[in-house]
Amino acid sequence: MKRIFPFALCAALLAVMLSGCSGINALLKSGEPDKIYAKALEYYHKEKWPRASTLFEGAQHYYIGSPREDSIAFFNARCKFKNRDYDTASALLDDFRRKFGRSVFIEDAEGMYALCFYYLSPGPTRDQTMTGHALMAINEFIARYPGSDRVENFRKINAELTERLHEKAYINAYTYYKIGRYRSAITALKNALREYPESKHREQIMFLIVDASYRFASNSVASKQTDRYLDMLDSALSFREAYPESTHIKEVERMAQHARDYLDRNNMENGI
């Protein structure tokens, strides 16, 4: 009996599921929109999101142009959202806010729309397109509904996502540095510093600019070293002014002294 019981349980569950699907299919084929809608609401309130969504989708075409059209569209989108189908939910919610800008559900719809992109946003090592979409949607929501009780949470999410972009910019720039592509690293590091001046990696970024500039100059042909060492010294000066107590300061001073020694020797050789 102990071996049979799990199979019996699975069979019973399967029978219930098939029965539910059969009932939904029969209801959809009935051609009675009020019954389909009522059953969809029943499943919705029971948080049976896939079943509710199936019925809302089946009822939609009956109610085009009626007062229930926006309700059905919103409930269906929320079912997708609650079922964590954020790709579909975001598309449905975007369509909803374009069609039903005056709906009583519009604020909720736009809030969920922003959250869809937040949940779709990956970690900083991956492409951050969805993070950008999330930030745009969140900032639009805050601007449109400054009195909403969601604003405080959205501000926290905004800070989290912005930090994710900081992290992404730093990782990209550091990758160039790590593989020895110092010119690309310098450009990427300076871009990261300009775009995200409040990054928690600011000190490290500024140090890496100095270090990458030093390595770039050291590995350059003689005809280009002078200009590149001068650029490196500018970066070293900026670092010293910003972080005079940094743990990197001795290393920065060492590189700066090497650059000055090279420039002094070069000037003497050229009789300057």
PDB file of C-alpha atoms in Angstrom:
ATOM      1  CA  MET A   1       0.000   0.000   0.000  1.00  0.00           C
ATOM      2  CA  LYS A   2       2.824   2.395   0.787  1.00  0.00           C
ATOM      3  CA  ARG A   3       4.147   2.038  -2.746  1.00  0.00           C
ATOM      4  CA  ILE A   4       0.733   2.489  -4.339  1.00  0.00           C
ATOM      5  CA  PHE A   5      -0.281   5.541  -2.316  1.00  0.00           C
ATOM      6  CA  PRO A   6       1.912   8.128  -4.102  1.00  0.00           C
ATOM      7  CA  PHE A   7       0.684   6.915  -7.490  1.00  0.00           C
ATOM      8  CA  ALA A   8      -2.896   7.046  -6.281  1.00  0.00           C
ATOM      9  CA  LEU A   9      -2.368  10.568  -4.989  1.00  0.00           C
ATOM     10  CA  CYS A  10      -0.831  11.689  -8.282  1.00  0.00           C
ATOM     11  CA  ALA A  11      -3.698  10.094 -10.190  1.00  0.00           C
ATOM     12  CA  ALA A  12      -6.229  11.871  -7.991  1.00  0.00           C
ATOM     13  CA  LEU A  13      -4.504  15.224  -8.471  1.00  0.00           C
ATOM     14  CA  LEU A  14      -4.317  14.684 -12.217  1.00  0.00           C
ATOM     15  CA  ALA A  15      -8.008  13.841 -12.291  1.00  0.00           C
ATOM     16  CA  VAL A  16      -8.818  17.066 -10.431  1.00  0.00           C
ATOM     17  CA  MET A  17      -6.656  19.086 -12.812  1.00  0.00           C
ATOM     18  CA  LEU A  18      -8.214  17.510 -15.893  1.00  0.00           C
ATOM     19  CA  SER A  19     -11.647  18.033 -14.432  1.00  0.00           C
ATOM     20  CA  GLY A  20     -10.843  21.714 -13.860  1.00  0.00           C
ATOM     21  CA  CYS A  21      -9.509  22.115 -17.402  1.00  0.00           C
ATOM     22  CA  SER A  22     -12.542  20.321 -18.794  1.00  0.00           C
ATOM     23  CA  GLY A  23     -14.838  22.640 -16.847  1.00  0.00           C
ATOM     24  CA  ILE A  24     -13.023  25.716 -18.110  1.00  0.00           C
ATOM     25  CA  ASN A  25     -13.138  24.518 -21.703  1.00  0.00           C
ATOM     26  CA  ALA A  26     -16.841  23.756 -21.439  1.00  0.00           C
ATOM     27  CA  LEU A  27     -17.474  27.197 -19.983  1.00  0.00           C
ATOM     28  CA  LEU A  28     -15.482  28.908 -22.730  1.00  0.00           C
ATOM     29  CA  LYS A  29     -17.491  27.022 -25.364  1.00  0.00           C
ATOM     30  CA  SER A  30     -20.793  27.890 -23.701  1.00  0.00           C
ATOM     31  CA  GLY A  31     -20.987  31.326 -25.295  1.00  0.00           C
ATOM     32  CA  GLU A  32     -22.250  32.815 -21.990  1.00  0.00           C
ATOM     33  CA  PRO A  33     -19.944  35.738 -21.220  1.00  0.00           C
ATOM     34  CA  ASP A  34     -21.491  36.606 -17.844  1.00  0.00           C
ATOM     35  CA  LYS A  35     -20.844  33.091 -16.549  1.00  0.00           C
ATOM     36  CA  ILE A  36     -17.301  33.087 -17.943  1.00  0.00           C
ATOM     37  CA  TYR A  37     -16.626  36.454 -16.307  1.00  0.00           C
ATOM     38  CA  ALA A  38     -18.137  35.404 -12.984  1.00  0.00           C
ATOM     39  CA  LYS A  39     -16.062  32.226 -12.893  1.00  0.00           C
ATOM     40  CA  ALA A  40     -12.939  34.169 -13.841  1.00  0.00           C
ATOM     41  CA  LEU A  41     -13.542  36.491 -10.892  1.00  0.00           C
ATOM     42  CA  GLU A  42     -14.058  33.520  -8.615  1.00  0.00           C
ATOM     43  CA  TYR A  43     -10.696  32.039  -9.604  1.00  0.00           C
ATOM     44  CA  TYR A  44      -9.123  35.499  -9.384  1.00  0.00           C
ATOM     45  CA  HIS A  45     -10.208  36.003  -5.779  1.00  0.00           C
ATOM     46  CA  LYS A  46      -9.001  32.480  -4.948  1.00  0.00           C
ATOM     47  CA  GLU A  47      -5.622  33.480  -6.459  1.00  0.00           C
ATOM     48  CA  LYS A  48      -5.775  30.727  -9.065  1.00  0.00           C
ATOM     49  CA  TRP A  49      -4.058  32.973 -11.552  1.00  0.00           C
ATOM     50  CA  PRO A  50      -3.644  30.722 -14.634  1.00  0.00           C
ATOM     51  CA  ARG A  51      -7.284  29.595 -14.580  1.00  0.00           C
ATOM     52  CA  ALA A  52      -8.542  33.117 -14.018  1.00  0.00           C
ATOM     53  CA  SER A  53      -6.371  34.419 -16.849  1.00  0.00           C
ATOM     54  CA  THR A  54      -7.639  31.769 -19.262  1.00  0.00           C
ATOM     55  CA  LEU A  55     -11.232  32.771 -18.557  1.00  0.00           C
ATOM     56  CA  PHE A  56     -10.569  36.510 -18.696  1.00  0.00           C
ATOM     57  CA  GLU A  57      -8.941  36.021 -22.077  1.00  0.00           C
ATOM     58  CA  GLY A  58     -11.937  33.996 -23.200  1.00  0.00           C
ATOM     59  CA  ALA A  59     -14.342  36.707 -22.059  1.00  0.00           C
ATOM     60  CA  GLN A  60     -12.469  39.710 -23.452  1.00  0.00           C
ATOM     61  CA  HIS A  61     -13.950  39.837 -26.936  1.00  0.00           C
ATOM     62  CA  TYR A  62     -17.502  39.800 -25.559  1.00  0.00           C
ATOM     63  CA  TYR A  63     -16.942  43.016 -23.637  1.00  0.00           C
ATOM     64  CA  ILE A  64     -15.114  45.209 -26.147  1.00  0.00           C
ATOM     65  CA  GLY A  65     -16.505  48.716 -25.836  1.00  0.00           C
ATOM     66  CA  SER A  66     -18.376  47.914 -22.604  1.00  0.00           C
ATOM     67  CA  PRO A  67     -17.680  49.265 -19.079  1.00  0.00           C
ATOM     68  CA  ARG A  68     -16.066  45.920 -18.215  1.00  0.00           C
ATOM     69  CA  GLU A  69     -13.448  46.046 -20.961  1.00  0.00           C
ATOM     70  CA  ASP A  70     -10.798  47.785 -18.847  1.00  0.00           C
ATOM     71  CA  SER A  71     -11.563  45.618 -15.797  1.00  0.00           C
ATOM     72  CA  ILE A  72     -11.027  42.390 -17.728  1.00  0.00           C
ATOM     73  CA  ALA A  73      -7.837  43.699 -19.340  1.00  0.00           C
ATOM     74  CA  PHE A  74      -6.470  44.778 -15.949  1.00  0.00           C
ATOM     75  CA  PHE A  75      -7.418  41.579 -14.120  1.00  0.00           C
ATOM     76  CA  ASN A  76      -5.875  39.463 -16.856  1.00  0.00           C
ATOM     77  CA  ALA A  77      -2.627  41.454 -16.763  1.00  0.00           C
ATOM     78  CA  ARG A  78      -2.536  41.160 -12.975  1.00  0.00           C
ATOM     79  CA  CYS A  79      -2.986  37.391 -13.244  1.00  0.00           C
ATOM     80  CA  LYS A  80       0.093  37.234 -15.458  1.00  0.00           C
ATOM     81  CA  PHE A  81       1.977  39.459 -13.032  1.00  0.00           C
ATOM     82  CA  LYS A  82       1.005  37.385 -10.014  1.00  0.00           C
ATOM     83  CA  ASN A  83       1.994  34.230 -11.883  1.00  0.00           C
ATOM     84  CA  ARG A  84       5.426  35.817 -12.458  1.00  0.00           C
ATOM     85  CA  ASP A  85       5.033  35.943 -16.212  1.00  0.00           C
ATOM     86  CA  TYR A  86       6.536  39.411 -16.270  1.00  0.00           C
ATOM     87  CA  ASP A  87       7.255  39.529 -19.993  1.00  0.00           C
ATOM     88  CA  THR A  88       3.596  38.968 -20.870  1.00  0.00           C
ATOM     89  CA  ALA A  89       2.376  41.126 -17.996  1.00  0.00           C
ATOM     90  CA  SER A  90       4.517  44.086 -19.060  1.00  0.00           C
ATOM     91  CA  ALA A  91       3.182  43.877 -22.633  1.00  0.00           C
ATOM     92  CA  LEU A  92      -0.437  43.666 -21.426  1.00  0.00           C
ATOM     93  CA  LEU A  93       0.030  46.496 -18.930  1.00  0.00           C
ATOM     94  CA  ASP A  94       1.677  48.712 -21.528  1.00  0.00           C
ATOM     95  CA  ASP A  95      -1.280  48.074 -23.835  1.00  0.00           C
ATOM     96  CA  PHE A  96      -3.666  48.783 -20.946  1.00  0.00           C
ATOM     97  CA  ARG A  97      -2.161  52.142 -20.052  1.00  0.00           C
ATOM     98  CA  ARG A  98      -2.266  53.219 -23.702  1.00  0.00           C
ATOM     99  CA  LYS A  99      -5.928  52.251 -24.130  1.00  0.00           C
ATOM    100  CA  PHE A 100      -7.368  53.021 -20.712  1.00  0.00           C
ATOM    101  CA  GLY A 101      -5.575  56.134 -19.478  1.00  0.00           C
ATOM    102  CA  ARG A 102      -8.619  57.202 -17.450  1.00  0.00           C
ATOM    103  CA  SER A 103      -9.389  53.826 -15.902  1.00  0.00           C
ATOM    104  CA  VAL A 104      -9.715  53.559 -12.136  1.00  0.00           C
ATOM    105  CA  PHE A 105      -7.004  50.892 -12.397  1.00  0.00           C
ATOM    106  CA  ILE A 106      -4.461  53.074 -14.195  1.00  0.00           C
ATOM    107  CA  GLU A 107      -2.266  53.824 -11.168  1.00  0.00           C
ATOM    108  CA  ASP A 108      -2.115  50.161 -10.175  1.00  0.00           C
ATOM    109  CA  ALA A 109      -1.397  49.203 -13.784  1.00  0.00           C
ATOM    110  CA  GLU A 110       1.495  51.637 -14.098  1.00  0.00           C
ATOM    111  CA  GLY A 111       2.893  50.524 -10.752  1.00  0.00           C
ATOM    112  CA  MET A 112       2.862  46.892 -11.839  1.00  0.00           C
ATOM    113  CA  TYR A 113       4.286  47.842 -15.225  1.00  0.00           C
ATOM    114  CA  ALA A 114       7.335  49.351 -13.511  1.00  0.00           C
ATOM    115  CA  LEU A 115       7.697  46.356 -11.209  1.00  0.00           C
ATOM    116  CA  CYS A 116       7.667  43.960 -14.168  1.00  0.00           C
ATOM    117  CA  PHE A 117      10.910  45.480 -15.442  1.00  0.00           C
ATOM    118  CA  TYR A 118      12.357  45.509 -11.929  1.00  0.00           C
ATOM    119  CA  TYR A 119      11.764  41.772 -11.601  1.00  0.00           C
ATOM    120  CA  LEU A 120      13.121  41.190 -15.109  1.00  0.00           C
ATOM    121  CA  SER A 121      16.274  43.175 -14.363  1.00  0.00           C
ATOM    122  CA  PRO A 122      19.252  40.785 -14.029  1.00  0.00           C
ATOM    123  CA  GLY A 123      22.411  41.017 -11.935  1.00  0.00           C
ATOM    124  CA  PRO A 124      25.134  43.533 -12.866  1.00  0.00           C
ATOM    125  CA  THR A 125      27.221  41.031 -14.838  1.00  0.00           C
ATOM    126  CA  ARG A 126      24.496  40.753 -17.491  1.00  0.00           C
ATOM    127  CA  ASP A 127      22.909  43.123 -20.006  1.00  0.00           C
ATOM    128  CA  GLN A 128      21.143  45.986 -18.207  1.00  0.00           C
ATOM    129  CA  THR A 129      18.510  46.930 -20.807  1.00  0.00           C
ATOM    130  CA  MET A 130      15.699  45.875 -18.478  1.00  0.00           C
ATOM    131  CA  THR A 131      17.251  47.900 -15.660  1.00  0.00           C
ATOM    132  CA  GLY A 132      17.075  50.972 -17.861  1.00  0.00           C
ATOM    133  CA  HIS A 133      13.421  50.254 -18.688  1.00  0.00           C
ATOM    134  CA  ALA A 134      12.679  49.778 -14.990  1.00  0.00           C
ATOM    135  CA  LEU A 135      14.283  53.074 -13.992  1.00  0.00           C
ATOM    136  CA  MET A 136      12.394  54.928 -16.713  1.00  0.00           C
ATOM    137  CA  ALA A 137       9.054  53.396 -15.701  1.00  0.00           C
ATOM    138  CA  ILE A 138       9.683  53.980 -11.988  1.00  0.00           C
ATOM    139  CA  ASN A 139      10.656  57.624 -12.482  1.00  0.00           C
ATOM    140  CA  GLU A 140       7.584  58.166 -14.676  1.00  0.00           C
ATOM    141  CA  PHE A 141       5.404  56.667 -11.953  1.00  0.00           C
ATOM    142  CA  ILE A 142       6.920  58.863  -9.238  1.00  0.00           C
ATOM    143  CA  ALA A 143       6.436  61.964 -11.398  1.00  0.00           C
ATOM    144  CA  ARG A 144       2.796  61.113 -12.186  1.00  0.00           C
ATOM    145  CA  TYR A 145       1.769  59.908  -8.733  1.00  0.00           C
ATOM    146  CA  PRO A 146       3.917  61.793  -6.177  1.00  0.00           C
ATOM    147  CA  GLY A 147       1.320  61.169  -3.463  1.00  0.00           C
ATOM    148  CA  SER A 148       1.127  57.404  -4.015  1.00  0.00           C
ATOM    149  CA  ASP A 149       1.944  55.102  -1.114  1.00  0.00           C
ATOM    150  CA  ARG A 150       4.203  53.212  -3.560  1.00  0.00           C
ATOM    151  CA  VAL A 151       6.596  56.134  -3.987  1.00  0.00           C
ATOM    152  CA  GLU A 152       8.766  55.364  -0.942  1.00  0.00           C
ATOM    153  CA  ASN A 153       9.323  51.777  -2.074  1.00  0.00           C
ATOM    154  CA  PHE A 154       9.968  52.899  -5.651  1.00  0.00           C
ATOM    155  CA  ARG A 155      12.624  55.333  -4.439  1.00  0.00           C
ATOM    156  CA  LYS A 156      14.398  52.439  -2.720  1.00  0.00           C
ATOM    157  CA  ILE A 157      14.151  50.341  -5.881  1.00  0.00           C
ATOM    158  CA  ASN A 158      15.441  53.298  -7.896  1.00  0.00           C
ATOM    159  CA  ALA A 159      18.526  53.492  -5.683  1.00  0.00           C
ATOM    160  CA  GLU A 160      19.050  49.725  -5.942  1.00  0.00           C
ATOM    161  CA  LEU A 161      18.816  49.725  -9.733  1.00  0.00           C
ATOM    162  CA  THR A 162      21.038  52.789 -10.093  1.00  0.00           C
ATOM    163  CA  GLU A 163      23.680  51.038  -8.010  1.00  0.00           C
ATOM    164  CA  ARG A 164      23.332  48.045 -10.318  1.00  0.00           C
ATOM    165  CA  LEU A 165      24.181  50.283 -13.285  1.00  0.00           C
ATOM    166  CA  HIS A 166      27.163  51.657 -11.345  1.00  0.00           C
ATOM    167  CA  GLU A 167      28.323  48.106 -10.760  1.00  0.00           C
ATOM    168  CA  LYS A 168      27.852  47.168 -14.412  1.00  0.00           C
ATOM    169  CA  ALA A 169      29.861  50.163 -15.611  1.00  0.00           C
ATOM    170  CA  TYR A 170      32.656  49.319 -13.182  1.00  0.00           C
ATOM    171  CA  ILE A 171      32.708  45.630 -14.174  1.00  0.00           C
ATOM    172  CA  ASN A 172      32.858  46.483 -17.876  1.00  0.00           C
ATOM    173  CA  ALA A 173      35.695  48.947 -17.383  1.00  0.00           C
ATOM    174  CA  TYR A 174      37.630  46.634 -15.072  1.00  0.00           C
ATOM    175  CA  THR A 175      37.328  43.819 -17.610  1.00  0.00           C
ATOM    176  CA  TYR A 176      39.230  45.933 -20.171  1.00  0.00           C
ATOM    177  CA  TYR A 177      41.873  46.696 -17.550  1.00  0.00           C
ATOM    178  CA  LYS A 178      42.225  43.053 -16.520  1.00  0.00           C
ATOM    179  CA  ILE A 179      42.853  41.825 -20.066  1.00  0.00           C
ATOM    180  CA  GLY A 180      45.394  44.551 -20.752  1.00  0.00           C
ATOM    181  CA  ARG A 181      43.359  46.731 -23.093  1.00  0.00           C
ATOM    182  CA  TYR A 182      44.441  49.875 -21.288  1.00  0.00           C
ATOM    183  CA  ARG A 183      43.273  52.472 -23.804  1.00  0.00           C
ATOM    184  CA  SER A 184      39.751  50.985 -23.754  1.00  0.00           C
ATOM    185  CA  ALA A 185      39.940  50.681 -19.964  1.00  0.00           C
ATOM    186  CA  ILE A 186      40.825  54.357 -19.564  1.00  0.00           C
ATOM    187  CA  THR A 187      37.908  55.412 -21.766  1.00  0.00           C
ATOM    188  CA  ALA A 188      35.445  53.087 -20.011  1.00  0.00           C
ATOM    189  CA  LEU A 189      36.644  54.102 -16.535  1.00  0.00           C
ATOM    190  CA  LYS A 190      36.339  57.808 -17.324  1.00  0.00           C
ATOM    191  CA  ASN A 191      32.857  57.247 -18.779  1.00  0.00           C
ATOM    192  CA  ALA A 192      31.819  55.361 -15.638  1.00  0.00           C
ATOM    193  CA  LEU A 193      33.128  58.194 -13.484  1.00  0.00           C
ATOM    194  CA  ARG A 194      31.316  60.832 -15.529  1.00  0.00           C
ATOM    195  CA  GLU A 195      28.002  58.940 -15.714  1.00  0.00           C
ATOM    196  CA  TYR A 196      27.970  57.734 -12.099  1.00  0.00           C
ATOM    197  CA  PRO A 197      29.949  60.222  -9.977  1.00  0.00           C
ATOM    198  CA  GLU A 198      28.340  58.886  -6.788  1.00  0.00           C
ATOM    199  CA  SER A 199      29.432  55.289  -7.390  1.00  0.00           C
ATOM    200  CA  LYS A 200      30.773  53.412  -4.368  1.00  0.00           C
ATOM    201  CA  HIS A 201      33.671  52.417  -6.654  1.00  0.00           C
ATOM    202  CA  ARG A 202      34.696  56.028  -7.299  1.00  0.00           C
ATOM    203  CA  GLU A 203      38.048  55.796  -5.485  1.00  0.00           C
ATOM    204  CA  GLN A 204      38.923  52.485  -7.137  1.00  0.00           C
ATOM    205  CA  ILE A 205      37.904  53.810 -10.553  1.00  0.00           C
ATOM    206  CA  MET A 206      40.093  56.876 -10.180  1.00  0.00           C
ATOM    207  CA  PHE A 207      43.018  54.702  -9.083  1.00  0.00           C
ATOM    208  CA  LEU A 208      42.541  52.364 -12.036  1.00  0.00           C
ATOM    209  CA  ILE A 209      42.561  55.348 -14.396  1.00  0.00           C
ATOM    210  CA  VAL A 210      45.984  56.283 -13.017  1.00  0.00           C
ATOM    211  CA  ASP A 211      47.243  52.712 -13.143  1.00  0.00           C
ATOM    212  CA  ALA A 212      45.877  52.008 -16.643  1.00  0.00           C
ATOM    213  CA  SER A 213      47.291  55.323 -17.895  1.00  0.00           C
ATOM    214  CA  TYR A 214      50.697  54.457 -16.448  1.00  0.00           C
ATOM    215  CA  ARG A 215      50.687  51.012 -18.050  1.00  0.00           C
ATOM    216  CA  PHE A 216      49.439  52.433 -21.338  1.00  0.00           C
ATOM    217  CA  ALA A 217      52.245  55.006 -21.395  1.00  0.00           C
ATOM    218  CA  SER A 218      54.905  52.496 -20.342  1.00  0.00           C
ATOM    219  CA  ASN A 219      53.908  50.113 -23.137  1.00  0.00           C
ATOM    220  CA  SER A 220      53.725  52.810 -25.820  1.00  0.00           C
ATOM    221  CA  VAL A 221      56.244  53.561 -28.514  1.00  0.00           C
ATOM    222  CA  ALA A 222      58.772  56.248 -27.552  1.00  0.00           C
ATOM    223  CA  SER A 223      57.194  58.912 -29.764  1.00  0.00           C
ATOM    224  CA  LYS A 224      53.928  58.741 -27.804  1.00  0.00           C
ATOM    225  CA  GLN A 225      55.171  58.197 -24.283  1.00  0.00           C
ATOM    226  CA  THR A 226      55.660  61.853 -23.369  1.00  0.00           C
ATOM    227  CA  ASP A 227      52.051  62.837 -24.022  1.00  0.00           C
ATOM    228  CA  ARG A 228      50.735  59.717 -22.350  1.00  0.00           C
ATOM    229  CA  TYR A 229      52.842  60.157 -19.232  1.00  0.00           C
ATOM    230  CA  LEU A 230      51.605  63.758 -19.013  1.00  0.00           C
ATOM    231  CA  ASP A 231      48.021  62.488 -19.179  1.00  0.00           C
ATOM    232  CA  MET A 232      48.854  59.962 -16.471  1.00  0.00           C
ATOM    233  CA  LEU A 233      50.273  62.718 -14.237  1.00  0.00           C
ATOM    234  CA  ASP A 234      47.041  64.695 -14.621  1.00  0.00           C
ATOM    235  CA  SER A 235      45.087  61.643 -13.459  1.00  0.00           C
ATOM    236  CA  ALA A 236      47.507  61.133 -10.554  1.00  0.00           C
ATOM    237  CA  LEU A 237      47.054  64.749  -9.459  1.00  0.00           C
ATOM    238  CA  SER A 238      43.251  64.390  -9.544  1.00  0.00           C
ATOM    239  CA  PHE A 239      43.493  61.228  -7.450  1.00  0.00           C
ATOM    240  CA  ARG A 240      45.775  62.849  -4.839  1.00  0.00           C
ATOM    241  CA  GLU A 241      43.436  65.814  -4.498  1.00  0.00           C
ATOM    242  CA  ALA A 242      40.354  63.593  -4.123  1.00  0.00           C
ATOM    243  CA  TYR A 243      41.869  60.895  -1.871  1.00  0.00           C
ATOM    244  CA  PRO A 244      45.007  62.136  -0.088  1.00  0.00           C
ATOM    245  CA  GLU A 245      44.638  59.457   2.613  1.00  0.00           C
ATOM    246  CA  SER A 246      43.938  56.569   0.250  1.00  0.00           C
ATOM    247  CA  THR A 247      45.657  53.220   0.679  1.00  0.00           C
ATOM    248  CA  HIS A 248      46.605  53.580  -2.989  1.00  0.00           C
ATOM    249  CA  ILE A 249      48.462  56.866  -2.509  1.00  0.00           C
ATOM    250  CA  LYS A 250      51.964  55.340  -2.241  1.00  0.00           C
ATOM    251  CA  GLU A 251      51.452  53.386  -5.452  1.00  0.00           C
ATOM    252  CA  VAL A 252      50.158  56.476  -7.210  1.00  0.00           C
ATOM    253  CA  GLU A 253      53.182  58.457  -6.025  1.00  0.00           C
ATOM    254  CA  ARG A 254      55.520  55.700  -7.244  1.00  0.00           C
ATOM    255  CA  MET A 255      53.970  55.740 -10.724  1.00  0.00           C
ATOM    256  CA  ALA A 256      53.958  59.554 -10.797  1.00  0.00           C
ATOM    257  CA  GLN A 257      57.639  59.687  -9.840  1.00  0.00           C
ATOM    258  CA  HIS A 258      58.524  57.186 -12.557  1.00  0.00           C
ATOM    259  CA  ALA A 259      56.634  59.333 -15.086  1.00  0.00           C
ATOM    260  CA  ARG A 260      58.430  62.506 -13.940  1.00  0.00           C
ATOM    261  CA  ASP A 261      61.807  60.742 -14.111  1.00  0.00           C
ATOM    262  CA  TYR A 262      61.067  59.655 -17.665  1.00  0.00           C
ATOM    263  CA  LEU A 263      60.018  63.170 -18.673  1.00  0.00           C
ATOM    264  CA  ASP A 264      63.131  64.697 -17.064  1.00  0.00           C
ATOM    265  CA  ARG A 265      65.394  62.249 -18.896  1.00  0.00           C
ATOM    266  CA  ASN A 266      63.579  62.873 -22.149  1.00  0.00           C
ATOM    267  CA  ASN A 267      63.959  66.636 -21.745  1.00  0.00           C
ATOM    268  CA  MET A 268      67.682  66.312 -21.055  1.00  0.00           C
ATOM    269  CA  GLU A 269      68.171  64.086 -24.088  1.00  0.00           C
ATOM    270  CA  ASN A 270      66.390  66.627 -26.235  1.00  0.00           C
ATOM    271  CA  GLY A 271      68.359  69.504 -24.720  1.00  0.00           C
ATOM    272  CA  ILE A 272      65.356  71.138 -23.145  1.00  0.00           C
TER     273      ILE A 272
END
